[in-house]
């Protein structure tokens, strides 16, 4: 393996690719059929209106702005609404969300409940936001410096853990007290809806679509990467109720993405997303999806591998801090584990720890550590079979059995933002 993060590998050098569940799924026959029907008119294409009506039906938001992926929706929204000195609370910002908030000169503040930071605590909704911490943040900072409150469903950087409907309502109530908009980072809204259905009282007889619709009804907008629960290989959107924000967002969209009815996508992409957003809410699909992730979690945890519990929706997160206590955070234990999984079995995962979320010491000292040191094994949608997952579990268990042999790494080159995509490493001597 080259001395870079796992994204430096050629895909042909990887046997089981669990780097991400983003855009890596297999599209259905219906999605491909939709693509054949794509209308490539520059403005006002049929495919856009189909896409818009599906997004409106599920989210209820009035203004639907297509983007080429989720981070473009974030960049546009924050350019419109976030300014220098602001604070954006979220349960946990995803890396691109945090970077886009910070790029505006604002602070991205993570307010997930305390249990959400403890990999071993088993709770049904570990992605919930701590509403007391939210209220305290608003009191401390002042509502005028908080342009929006965000909720990431499911909470990717916190172990793919879901947010309960009760928590969504409680966050909404705090937002109402202070007149703040609530925006969902909705990448995995369908997986979140499934967890609500199976874990939250009163939702067992509702469909995933009804649950998603109720959740969105408490918000004022959403950023979405259609590469996740859009079941598409590319795409995203920004959906809003605020017409002024939407007007400004469309103006920026024209500068950076394209005309407002295609937003950096081909007409056929809009078709694929429209079909994907409907398919992803199918109960049989969701049951199988969530169960397959749990299957990998059960296998490795059953063999004594420390993981974030319970299993997340789209990924299993190995707790590298617990597995490699001899490697301190600034020597990147989760990166070391990710490299060894690849070396041992060609399994590519990704570090979600101090490489991704640690902050650099301005005086060149050791990085300030991230809250957790995780290796995420993200399961692409509709891709791998049970035997692929069995193989992956064998590799993880093998590495865990000789974890005391693993050593730390140091970073040799890094970019000022999102360093984990491109930084290079060398093993500690
Ligand atoms: C929670 C969350 N938000 C935002 C994004 C960004 O989406 P994209 O990769 O489409 O830019 C991701 C991608 O992984 C994500 O998981």
Coordinates of C-alpha atoms and ligand atoms in Angstrom, one line a residue:
X1 CA 0.0 0.0 0.0
X2 CA 1.2 3.5 -0.8
X3 CA 1.9 5.7 2.3
X4 CA -1.4 7.6 1.8
X5 CA -4.8 7.3 3.3
X6 CA -6.8 4.4 2.0
X7 CA -8.3 6.7 -0.7
X8 CA -4.8 6.7 -2.3
X9 CA -5.3 3.1 -3.5
X10 CA -6.4 2.0 -6.9
X11 CA -9.8 0.3 -6.6
X12 CA -8.4 -2.6 -8.6
X13 CA -6.0 -3.2 -5.6
X14 CA -8.9 -3.7 -3.3
X15 CA -10.8 -7.0 -2.7
X16 CA -13.7 -5.8 -0.5
X17 CA -14.2 -2.0 -0.7
X18 CA -15.8 -0.7 2.4
X19 CA -14.3 2.8 2.1
X20 CA -17.7 4.3 1.8
X21 CA -21.4 3.7 1.1
X22 CA -21.5 6.9 -1.0
X23 CA -22.3 6.4 -4.6
X24 CA -20.9 2.9 -4.5
X25 CA -24.2 0.9 -4.6
X26 CA -25.7 -1.0 -7.5
X27 CA -28.6 0.7 -9.2
X28 CA -31.8 -1.2 -9.9
X29 CA -33.2 -2.2 -13.3
X30 CA -35.9 0.5 -12.7
X31 CA -33.2 3.1 -12.1
X32 CA -31.4 2.2 -15.3
X33 CA -34.7 2.2 -17.2
X34 CA -35.3 5.7 -15.8
X35 CA -31.9 6.8 -17.0
X36 CA -32.9 5.7 -20.5
X37 CA -35.8 8.1 -20.3
X38 CA -33.6 11.0 -19.1
X39 CA -34.6 14.3 -20.6
X40 CA -31.5 16.3 -21.3
X41 CA -33.1 19.7 -22.0
X42 CA -31.0 22.4 -20.5
X43 CA -33.8 24.1 -18.8
X44 CA -37.1 22.8 -17.4
X45 CA -36.6 19.2 -18.3
X46 CA -39.2 16.5 -17.6
X47 CA -36.6 14.7 -15.5
X48 CA -36.2 17.7 -13.2
X49 CA -40.0 17.9 -12.6
X50 CA -40.1 14.2 -11.9
X51 CA -37.2 14.6 -9.4
X52 CA -38.8 17.7 -7.8
X53 CA -42.1 16.0 -7.3
X54 CA -40.6 13.0 -5.6
X55 CA -38.4 15.2 -3.3
X56 CA -41.4 17.3 -2.4
X57 CA -43.6 14.3 -1.8
X58 CA -41.1 12.9 0.7
X59 CA -39.8 16.0 2.4
X60 CA -42.7 18.5 2.0
X61 CA -40.2 21.3 1.3
X62 CA -41.2 23.8 -1.3
X63 CA -38.0 24.7 -2.9
X64 CA -36.0 21.9 -4.4
X65 CA -32.5 22.7 -5.8
X66 CA -30.5 19.8 -7.4
X67 CA -26.7 19.7 -6.7
X68 CA -24.0 17.4 -7.9
X69 CA -23.6 15.9 -4.4
X70 CA -24.2 16.6 -0.8
X71 CA -21.3 18.9 -0.1
X72 CA -22.4 21.2 -2.9
X73 CA -25.7 21.6 -1.2
X74 CA -23.9 22.4 2.1
X75 CA -21.5 24.9 0.4
X76 CA -24.4 26.7 -1.2
X77 CA -26.6 26.8 1.9
X78 CA -23.8 28.0 4.2
X79 CA -22.6 30.6 1.7
X80 CA -26.2 32.0 1.9
X81 CA -26.9 31.6 5.6
X82 CA -23.7 31.3 7.6
X83 CA -21.2 34.2 8.3
X84 CA -18.0 34.8 10.1
X85 CA -18.3 34.3 13.9
X86 CA -21.5 32.2 13.7
X87 CA -22.0 28.9 15.4
X88 CA -23.8 25.9 13.8
X89 CA -24.9 23.2 16.3
X90 CA -25.4 19.7 14.9
X91 CA -25.6 16.3 16.6
X92 CA -22.3 15.5 14.8
X93 CA -21.1 17.3 11.7
X94 CA -19.9 15.1 9.0
X95 CA -16.4 16.1 7.7
X96 CA -17.5 18.0 4.7
X97 CA -20.3 19.7 6.7
X98 CA -17.8 20.8 9.3
X99 CA -15.3 22.0 6.7
X100 CA -18.0 24.0 4.9
X101 CA -19.1 25.6 8.1
X102 CA -15.5 26.4 9.0
X103 CA -14.8 27.7 5.5
X104 CA -17.4 30.5 6.3
X105 CA -15.4 31.4 9.4
X106 CA -18.1 29.9 11.6
X107 CA -17.8 27.2 14.4
X108 CA -19.2 23.8 13.8
X109 CA -20.4 22.6 17.3
X110 CA -21.2 18.9 17.9
X111 CA -23.9 18.4 20.6
X112 CA -24.6 14.6 20.4
X113 CA -25.8 13.1 23.7
X114 CA -22.9 12.0 25.9
X115 CA -23.7 8.3 25.3
X116 CA -23.2 8.9 21.6
X117 CA -19.5 9.4 22.3
X118 CA -19.1 6.1 24.2
X119 CA -18.8 3.2 21.7
X120 CA -19.8 0.6 24.3
X121 CA -23.1 2.0 25.5
X122 CA -26.1 0.4 24.0
X123 CA -29.0 2.7 23.4
X124 CA -31.6 2.7 20.6
X125 CA -31.0 6.3 19.5
X126 CA -27.4 7.2 20.1
X127 CA -27.5 9.8 17.4
X128 CA -29.8 12.1 19.4
X129 CA -28.9 15.7 20.1
X130 CA -28.4 16.8 23.7
X131 CA -31.2 19.4 23.8
X132 CA -30.0 20.9 27.1
X133 CA -26.5 21.5 25.5
X134 CA -28.3 23.0 22.5
X135 CA -30.2 25.4 24.8
X136 CA -27.0 26.2 26.7
X137 CA -25.2 26.9 23.4
X138 CA -27.9 29.3 22.2
X139 CA -27.9 31.1 25.6
X140 CA -24.1 31.3 25.5
X141 CA -23.7 32.4 21.9
X142 CA -26.9 34.3 21.3
X143 CA -29.6 33.3 18.8
X144 CA -28.5 36.0 16.4
X145 CA -25.2 34.2 15.9
X146 CA -26.8 30.8 15.2
X147 CA -28.1 30.8 11.6
X148 CA -29.5 27.2 11.9
X149 CA -29.5 24.1 13.9
X150 CA -28.7 20.9 12.1
X151 CA -29.5 17.2 12.7
X152 CA -27.6 14.5 10.8
X153 CA -29.8 11.4 10.2
X154 CA -28.3 8.9 10.7
X155 CA -25.3 10.3 12.6
X156 CA -22.5 9.1 10.3
X157 CA -19.5 10.4 12.2
X158 CA -21.0 9.2 15.5
X159 CA -21.3 5.5 14.4
X160 CA -24.2 5.7 12.0
X161 CA -26.6 5.9 14.9
X162 CA -30.2 7.0 14.5
X163 CA -32.1 10.0 15.9
X164 CA -35.5 9.3 17.4
X165 CA -38.6 11.2 16.4
X166 CA -39.0 12.3 20.0
X167 CA -35.6 13.9 19.8
X168 CA -36.4 15.6 16.5
X169 CA -39.5 17.1 18.1
X170 CA -37.5 18.2 21.2
X171 CA -34.9 19.9 19.0
X172 CA -37.7 21.5 17.0
X173 CA -39.2 22.8 20.2
X174 CA -35.9 24.5 21.2
X175 CA -35.6 26.0 17.7
X176 CA -39.1 27.4 18.1
X177 CA -38.3 28.9 21.5
X178 CA -35.5 30.9 19.8
X179 CA -36.9 31.3 16.3
X180 CA -34.2 29.2 14.7
X181 CA -34.5 27.1 11.5
X182 CA -33.9 23.3 11.7
X183 CA -32.1 21.8 8.7
X184 CA -31.6 18.1 8.3
X185 CA -28.5 16.5 6.9
X186 CA -30.7 13.9 5.4
X187 CA -28.2 11.5 3.6
X188 CA -29.6 8.4 5.4
X189 CA -33.1 9.5 6.1
X190 CA -34.6 6.2 5.1
X191 CA -32.3 4.1 7.3
X192 CA -33.2 6.5 10.1
X193 CA -36.9 6.0 9.4
X194 CA -36.4 2.2 9.6
X195 CA -34.7 2.5 13.0
X196 CA -37.6 4.7 14.2
X197 CA -40.1 2.0 13.0
X198 CA -38.4 -0.9 14.7
X199 CA -37.2 0.9 17.9
X200 CA -39.6 3.8 18.8
X201 CA -43.0 3.2 20.4
X202 CA -45.9 4.2 18.2
X203 CA -44.2 3.8 14.9
X204 CA -44.3 0.1 14.4
X205 CA -47.4 0.3 12.1
X206 CA -46.2 3.3 10.1
X207 CA -44.5 3.0 6.8
X208 CA -40.9 4.2 6.4
X209 CA -42.3 6.9 4.0
X210 CA -44.8 8.1 6.6
X211 CA -42.0 8.3 9.2
X212 CA -39.7 10.2 6.9
X213 CA -42.5 12.6 6.0
X214 CA -43.2 13.2 9.7
X215 CA -39.5 13.8 10.4
X216 CA -39.2 16.3 7.6
X217 CA -42.4 18.1 8.7
X218 CA -40.5 19.3 11.8
X219 CA -37.7 20.9 9.7
X220 CA -37.2 23.9 7.5
X221 CA -35.0 22.3 5.0
X222 CA -32.5 19.6 4.2
X223 CA -29.1 19.0 2.5
X224 CA -29.0 15.6 0.9
X225 CA -26.4 13.4 -0.8
X226 CA -28.4 11.2 -3.1
X227 CA -25.3 8.9 -3.2
X228 CA -26.6 7.4 0.0
X229 CA -30.3 7.0 0.4
X230 CA -30.9 8.3 -3.1
X231 CA -29.5 4.9 -4.2
X232 CA -27.7 6.8 -7.0
X233 CA -24.1 7.0 -8.0
X234 CA -24.0 10.8 -8.0
X235 CA -26.3 13.7 -7.0
X236 CA -27.8 15.6 -4.2
X237 CA -30.1 18.4 -3.4
X238 CA -30.8 21.3 -1.1
X239 CA -34.5 21.6 -0.2
X240 CA -35.9 24.6 1.7
X241 CA -39.0 26.4 2.7
X242 CA -37.4 29.8 2.9
X243 CA -37.9 31.4 -0.5
X244 CA -35.3 34.1 0.1
X245 CA -32.6 31.6 1.0
X246 CA -33.7 29.5 -2.0
X247 CA -33.5 32.5 -4.4
X248 CA -29.9 33.3 -3.2
X249 CA -29.0 29.6 -3.3
X250 CA -30.2 29.3 -6.9
X251 CA -28.0 32.3 -7.9
X252 CA -24.9 30.7 -6.4
X253 CA -26.0 27.4 -8.0
X254 CA -25.8 29.0 -11.4
X255 CA -22.3 30.2 -10.7
X256 CA -21.0 26.9 -9.5
X257 CA -23.2 24.0 -10.4
X258 CA -25.5 24.9 -13.4
X259 CA -29.0 25.9 -14.2
X260 CA -31.5 25.4 -11.3
X261 CA -33.3 22.6 -13.1
X262 CA -30.2 20.4 -13.4
X263 CA -27.7 21.7 -10.8
X264 CA -24.6 19.9 -12.1
X265 CA -26.4 16.7 -13.0
X266 CA -27.5 15.1 -16.2
X267 CA -31.2 14.6 -16.8
X268 CA -30.6 10.9 -16.5
X269 CA -29.1 11.3 -13.0
X270 CA -32.3 13.2 -11.9
X271 CA -34.3 10.2 -13.1
X272 CA -32.1 7.7 -11.3
X273 CA -32.4 9.7 -8.0
X274 CA -36.2 10.0 -8.4
X275 CA -36.6 6.3 -8.7
X276 CA -33.9 5.6 -6.0
X277 CA -35.7 7.9 -3.4
X278 CA -38.8 5.8 -3.9
X279 CA -37.1 2.4 -3.8
X280 CA -35.1 3.2 -0.7
X281 CA -38.3 3.4 1.3
X282 CA -39.3 -0.1 0.5
X283 CA -39.6 -2.1 3.8
X284 CA -38.0 -5.3 2.4
X285 CA -35.0 -3.4 1.1
X286 CA -34.6 -1.5 4.5
X287 CA -35.0 -4.7 6.6
X288 CA -32.3 -6.5 4.5
X289 CA -30.0 -3.5 4.5
X290 CA -30.1 -2.9 8.2
X291 CA -29.8 -6.6 9.0
X292 CA -26.8 -7.1 6.8
X293 CA -24.9 -4.4 8.7
X294 CA -25.9 -6.0 11.9
X295 CA -24.8 -9.4 10.7
X296 CA -21.2 -8.1 10.2
X297 CA -21.4 -6.4 13.6
X298 CA -22.7 -9.5 15.4
X299 CA -19.9 -11.7 13.8
X300 CA -17.0 -9.5 14.8
X301 CA -18.4 -8.4 18.2
X302 CA -19.1 -12.1 18.9
X303 CA -15.4 -12.8 18.4
X304 CA -14.5 -10.1 20.9
X305 CA -13.7 -7.2 18.5
X306 CA -14.6 -3.8 20.1
X307 CA -17.1 -2.0 17.9
X308 CA -19.6 0.9 18.3
X309 CA -22.7 -0.6 19.7
X310 CA -25.4 -1.1 18.5
X311 CA -24.5 -1.6 14.9
X312 CA -25.0 1.5 12.8
X313 CA -27.3 1.6 9.7
X314 CA -24.8 1.8 6.9
X315 CA -21.5 0.7 8.6
X316 CA -19.8 -1.2 11.3
X317 CA -17.3 1.0 13.3
X318 CA -14.4 -0.7 14.9
X319 CA -13.3 1.0 18.2
X320 CA -9.5 1.3 17.5
X321 CA -8.9 3.1 20.8
X322 CA -10.1 0.1 22.6
X323 CA -8.4 -2.4 20.3
X324 CA -5.0 -0.5 20.2
X325 CA -4.6 1.1 23.6
X326 CA -0.8 1.1 23.1
X327 CA -1.1 3.6 20.2
X328 CA -1.9 7.2 21.4
X329 CA -4.4 9.3 19.4
X330 CA -1.7 11.5 17.8
X331 CA -0.1 8.3 16.3
X332 CA -3.5 7.5 14.7
X333 CA -4.5 4.1 16.0
X334 CA -7.5 3.9 13.6
X335 CA -5.3 4.7 10.6
X336 CA -2.9 1.9 11.7
X337 CA -5.8 -0.5 11.9
X338 CA -7.2 0.5 8.5
X339 CA -3.8 -0.1 6.9
X340 CA -3.5 -3.5 8.5
X341 CA -7.0 -4.6 7.4
X342 CA -5.9 -3.8 3.9
X343 CA -2.6 -5.5 4.2
X344 CA -4.1 -8.6 5.6
X345 CA -7.1 -9.2 3.4
X346 CA -7.4 -6.4 0.9
X347 CA -10.3 -4.9 2.9
X348 CA -10.5 -1.1 2.5
X349 CA -12.2 0.8 5.3
X350 CA -11.6 4.4 6.5
X351 CA -10.3 6.1 9.5
X352 CA -12.8 8.2 11.4
X353 CA -10.6 9.5 14.3
X354 CA -7.8 12.0 14.8
X355 CA -6.7 12.0 11.2
X356 CA -10.2 13.1 10.1
X357 CA -11.4 15.1 13.1
X358 CA -8.4 15.9 15.3
X359 CA -7.3 19.5 15.3
X360 CA -3.7 20.5 14.6
X361 CA -1.7 22.2 17.3
X362 CA -0.7 25.6 16.0
X363 CA 2.8 25.3 17.6
X364 CA 3.5 22.0 15.9
X365 CA 2.8 19.8 18.9
X366 CA 0.7 16.6 18.9
X367 CA -2.8 16.9 17.4
X368 CA -5.7 17.4 19.7
X369 CA -7.5 14.1 19.6
X370 CA -10.9 13.4 18.1
X371 CA -13.7 12.2 20.4
X372 CA -13.4 8.6 19.1
X373 CA -10.8 6.5 17.2
X374 CA -12.9 4.5 14.7
X375 CA -12.4 2.5 11.6
X376 CA -15.6 2.6 9.5
X377 CA -16.5 -0.4 7.4
X378 CA -19.3 1.1 5.3
X379 CA -21.4 -1.3 3.3
X380 CA -22.3 -0.3 -0.2
X381 CA -26.0 -0.7 -1.0
X382 CA -27.1 -3.8 -3.0
X383 CA -23.5 -4.8 -3.7
X384 CA -22.0 -7.5 -1.5
X385 CA -23.3 -11.0 -0.6
X386 CA -23.1 -12.8 2.7
X387 CA -19.9 -14.6 1.8
X388 CA -18.2 -11.3 1.1
X389 CA -19.3 -10.2 4.6
X390 CA -18.1 -13.5 6.1
X391 CA -14.7 -13.0 4.5
X392 CA -14.5 -9.4 5.9
X393 CA -15.3 -10.6 9.4
X394 CA -12.5 -13.2 9.1
X395 CA -10.0 -10.5 8.2
X396 CA -11.1 -8.2 11.0
X397 CA -11.0 -11.1 13.6
X398 CA -7.5 -12.1 12.4
X399 CA -6.1 -8.6 12.7
X400 CA -7.8 -8.1 16.1
X401 CA -6.1 -11.3 17.3
X402 CA -2.6 -9.8 16.8
X403 CA -3.4 -6.2 17.5
X404 CA -0.5 -5.8 19.9
X405 CA 1.9 -6.0 16.8
X406 CA 0.4 -2.9 15.2
X407 CA 2.3 0.4 15.5
X408 CA 1.5 4.1 15.1
X409 CA 2.0 6.4 12.1
X410 CA 3.1 10.0 11.6
X411 CA 1.7 12.3 9.0
X412 CA 4.3 13.5 6.4
X413 CA 2.1 15.8 4.3
X414 CA -1.3 17.3 4.9
X415 CA -3.7 19.8 3.3
X416 CA -5.2 22.6 5.5
X417 CA -8.8 21.3 5.0
X418 CA -10.1 17.7 4.9
X419 CA -6.6 16.4 5.2
X420 CA -7.7 12.8 5.5
X421 CA -8.6 12.6 1.8
X422 CA -5.0 13.2 0.7
X423 CA -2.5 13.2 3.6
X424 CA 0.5 10.9 3.5
X425 CA 2.0 8.8 6.4
X426 CA 5.1 7.0 7.5
X427 CA 5.2 4.3 10.1
X428 CA 6.7 5.3 13.5
X429 CA 10.2 4.1 13.8
Ligands
LIG1 C1 -23.8 12.7 6.9 C2 -23.1 13.2 5.6 N1 -23.3 14.4 5.2 C3 -22.8 14.9 4.1 C4 -22.1 14.1 3.2 C5 -21.5 14.7 2.0 O1 -22.1 14.1 0.8 P1 -21.3 14.0 -0.6 O2 -20.2 13.0 -0.4 O3 -22.3 13.6 -1.6 O4 -20.7 15.4 -0.9 C6 -21.9 12.8 3.6 C7 -21.1 11.9 2.7 O5 -20.6 10.8 3.1 C8 -22.4 12.3 4.8 O6 -22.3 11.0 5.2

